[in-house]
Short mmCIF file of C-alpha atoms in Angstrom, two decimals:
data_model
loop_
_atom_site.label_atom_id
_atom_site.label_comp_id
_atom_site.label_asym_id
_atom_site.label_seq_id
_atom_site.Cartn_x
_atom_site.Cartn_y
_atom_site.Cartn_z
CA UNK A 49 -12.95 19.95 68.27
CA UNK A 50 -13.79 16.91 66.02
CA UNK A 51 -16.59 18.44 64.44
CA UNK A 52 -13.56 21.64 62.93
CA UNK A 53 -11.80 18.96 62.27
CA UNK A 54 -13.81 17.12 60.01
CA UNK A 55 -15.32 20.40 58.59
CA UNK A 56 -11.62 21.45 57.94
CA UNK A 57 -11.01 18.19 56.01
CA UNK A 58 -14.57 18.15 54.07
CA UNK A 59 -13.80 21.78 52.59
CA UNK A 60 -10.02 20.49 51.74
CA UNK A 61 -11.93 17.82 49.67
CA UNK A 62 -14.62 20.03 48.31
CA UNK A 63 -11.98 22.90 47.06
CA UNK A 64 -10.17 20.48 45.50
CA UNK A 65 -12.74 18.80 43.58
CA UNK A 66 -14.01 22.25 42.53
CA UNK A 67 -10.61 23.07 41.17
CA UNK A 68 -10.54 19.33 39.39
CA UNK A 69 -13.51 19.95 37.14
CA UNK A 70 -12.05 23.16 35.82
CA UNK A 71 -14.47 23.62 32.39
CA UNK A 72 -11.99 24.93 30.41
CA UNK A 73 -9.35 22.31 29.98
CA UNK A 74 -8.48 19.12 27.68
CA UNK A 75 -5.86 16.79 27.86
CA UNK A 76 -4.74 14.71 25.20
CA UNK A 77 -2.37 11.45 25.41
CA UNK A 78 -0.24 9.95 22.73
CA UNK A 79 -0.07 6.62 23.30
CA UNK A 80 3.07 5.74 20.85
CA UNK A 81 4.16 2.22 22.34
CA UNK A 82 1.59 0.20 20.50
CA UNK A 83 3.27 -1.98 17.60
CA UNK A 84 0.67 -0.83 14.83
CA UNK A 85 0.16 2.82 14.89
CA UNK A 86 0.06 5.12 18.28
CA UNK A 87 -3.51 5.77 19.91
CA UNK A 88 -4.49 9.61 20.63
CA UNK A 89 -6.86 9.48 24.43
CA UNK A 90 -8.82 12.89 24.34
CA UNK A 91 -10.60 13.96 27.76
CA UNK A 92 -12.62 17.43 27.74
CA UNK A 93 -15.05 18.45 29.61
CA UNK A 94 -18.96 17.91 28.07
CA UNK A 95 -19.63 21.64 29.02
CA UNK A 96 -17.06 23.00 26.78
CA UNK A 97 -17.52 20.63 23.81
CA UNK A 98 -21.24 21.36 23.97
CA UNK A 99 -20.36 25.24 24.57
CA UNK A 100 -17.50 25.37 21.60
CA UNK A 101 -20.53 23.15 19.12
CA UNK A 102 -23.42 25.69 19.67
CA UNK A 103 -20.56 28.33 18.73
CA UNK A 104 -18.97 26.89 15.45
CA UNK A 105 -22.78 25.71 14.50
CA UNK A 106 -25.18 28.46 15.46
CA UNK A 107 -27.80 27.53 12.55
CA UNK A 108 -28.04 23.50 14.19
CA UNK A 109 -30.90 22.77 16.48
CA UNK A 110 -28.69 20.56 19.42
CA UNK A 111 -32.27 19.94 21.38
CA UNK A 112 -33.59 17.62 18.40
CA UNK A 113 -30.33 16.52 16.89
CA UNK A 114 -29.42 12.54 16.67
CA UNK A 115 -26.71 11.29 19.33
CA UNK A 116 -24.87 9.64 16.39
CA UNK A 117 -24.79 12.70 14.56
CA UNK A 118 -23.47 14.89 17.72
CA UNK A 119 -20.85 12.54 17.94
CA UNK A 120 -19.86 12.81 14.56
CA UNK A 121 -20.00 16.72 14.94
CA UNK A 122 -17.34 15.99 18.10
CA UNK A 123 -14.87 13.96 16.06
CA UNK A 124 -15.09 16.08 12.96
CA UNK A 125 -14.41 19.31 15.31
CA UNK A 126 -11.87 17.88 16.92
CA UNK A 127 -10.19 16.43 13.62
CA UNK A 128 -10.56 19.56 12.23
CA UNK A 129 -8.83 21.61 15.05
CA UNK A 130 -5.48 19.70 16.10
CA UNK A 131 -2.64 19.09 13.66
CA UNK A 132 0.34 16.61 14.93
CA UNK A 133 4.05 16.14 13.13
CA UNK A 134 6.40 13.60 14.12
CA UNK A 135 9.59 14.16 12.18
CA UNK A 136 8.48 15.97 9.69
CA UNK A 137 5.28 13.82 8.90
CA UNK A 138 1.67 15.28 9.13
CA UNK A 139 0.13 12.14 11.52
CA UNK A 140 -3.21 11.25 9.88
CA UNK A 141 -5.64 11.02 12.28
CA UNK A 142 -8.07 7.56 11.79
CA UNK A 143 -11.47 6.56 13.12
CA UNK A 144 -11.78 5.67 16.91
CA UNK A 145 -14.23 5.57 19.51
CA UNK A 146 -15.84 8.34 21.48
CA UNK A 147 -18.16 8.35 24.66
CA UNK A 148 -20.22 11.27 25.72
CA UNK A 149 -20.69 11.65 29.44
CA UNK A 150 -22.72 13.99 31.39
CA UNK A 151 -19.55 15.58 32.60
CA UNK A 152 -16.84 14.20 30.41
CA UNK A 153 -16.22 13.59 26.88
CA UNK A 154 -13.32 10.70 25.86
CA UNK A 155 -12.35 10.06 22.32
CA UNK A 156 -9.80 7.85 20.89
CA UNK A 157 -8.32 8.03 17.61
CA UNK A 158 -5.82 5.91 16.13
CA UNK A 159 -2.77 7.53 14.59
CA UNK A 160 -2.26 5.37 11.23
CA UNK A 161 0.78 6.33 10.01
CA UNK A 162 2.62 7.11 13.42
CA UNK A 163 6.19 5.53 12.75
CA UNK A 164 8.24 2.75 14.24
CA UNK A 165 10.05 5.54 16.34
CA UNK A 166 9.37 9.44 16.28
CA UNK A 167 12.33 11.62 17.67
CA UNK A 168 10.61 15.50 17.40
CA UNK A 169 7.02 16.08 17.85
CA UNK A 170 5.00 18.98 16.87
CA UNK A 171 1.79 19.67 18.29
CA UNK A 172 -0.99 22.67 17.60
CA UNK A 173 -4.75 22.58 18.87
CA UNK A 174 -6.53 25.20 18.47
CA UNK A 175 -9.86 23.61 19.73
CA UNK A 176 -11.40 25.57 22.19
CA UNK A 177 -9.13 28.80 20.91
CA UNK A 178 -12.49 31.11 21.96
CA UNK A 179 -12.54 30.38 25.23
CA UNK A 180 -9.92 32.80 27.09
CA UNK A 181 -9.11 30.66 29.75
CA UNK A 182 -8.66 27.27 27.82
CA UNK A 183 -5.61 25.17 28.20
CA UNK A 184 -4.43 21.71 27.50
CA UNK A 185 -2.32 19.21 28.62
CA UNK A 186 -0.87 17.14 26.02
CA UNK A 187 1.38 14.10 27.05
CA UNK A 188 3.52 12.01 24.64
CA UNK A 189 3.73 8.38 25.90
CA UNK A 190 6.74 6.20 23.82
CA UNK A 191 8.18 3.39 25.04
CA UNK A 192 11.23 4.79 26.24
CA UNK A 193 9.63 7.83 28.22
CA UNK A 194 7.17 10.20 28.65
CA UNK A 195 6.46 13.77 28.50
CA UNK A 196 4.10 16.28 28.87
CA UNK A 197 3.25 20.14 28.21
CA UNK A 198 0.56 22.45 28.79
CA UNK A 199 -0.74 23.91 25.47
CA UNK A 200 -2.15 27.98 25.84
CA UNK A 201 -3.03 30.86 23.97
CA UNK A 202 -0.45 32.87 26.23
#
């Protein structure tokens, strides 16, 4: 009886963790309660950025490029493929720091010009847009509350 029990329990854990590392998803935090700026916390998974890079840049040769130079290739893409407005005001994106795991990728990027306090936010990524069954999570984080919503093609 202990033995379905703990097999019960180990498959509970197991389905859920396979579920967890779903490939094709991103989420992206706001971080607006800083006093200079707000901070933007990116989390994909490696096997989509890698996936979505060999896509966009068929002609580069990822089994000899630099690690600097991949990482630039991440921030750049990611840059190039999310747009944020708060009240009106196109948020410029500024240099942050990114680390490249073997099943996770983490960026953050400060948000220079992110104002004292923002009351409407506009959001579009399109990063990832060719893979069908992307989504992303994007939550806004301001000192008064937080928020979240799932971003989708559908």
């Amino acid at each position: 009886m202990t033995r379905i029990a703990y097999l019960s329990i180990f498959l509970l854990v197991a389905i859920n963790n396979i579920f967890a590392h779903d490939p094709f998803s991103a989420r992206f935090e706001l971080q607006a309660n800083l006093k200079e700026g707000a901070l933007l916390h990116v989390y994909l998974t490696q096997v989509s950025v890698h996936q979505t890079l060999i896509n966009e840049f068929p002609e580069v040769d990822f089994e000899s490029i630099e690690m600097d130079e991949y990482k630039k290739m991440v921030v750049n893409y990611m840059k190039d493929h999310m747009l944020i407005h708060g009240d009106d005001v196109e948020m410029e994106i500024g240099i942050g720091a990114i680390k490249l795991g073997s099943h996770q990728t983490e960026l953050k990027l400060h948000i220079k010009n992110y104002p004292e306090r923002v009351e409407r936010l506009e959001v579009a990524i399109d990063a990832f847009s060719q893979n069908k069954n992307q989504h992303t999570v994007f939550w806004w984080f301001t000192p008064d509350e937080s928020d979240k919503i799932v971003l989708s093609a559908k």
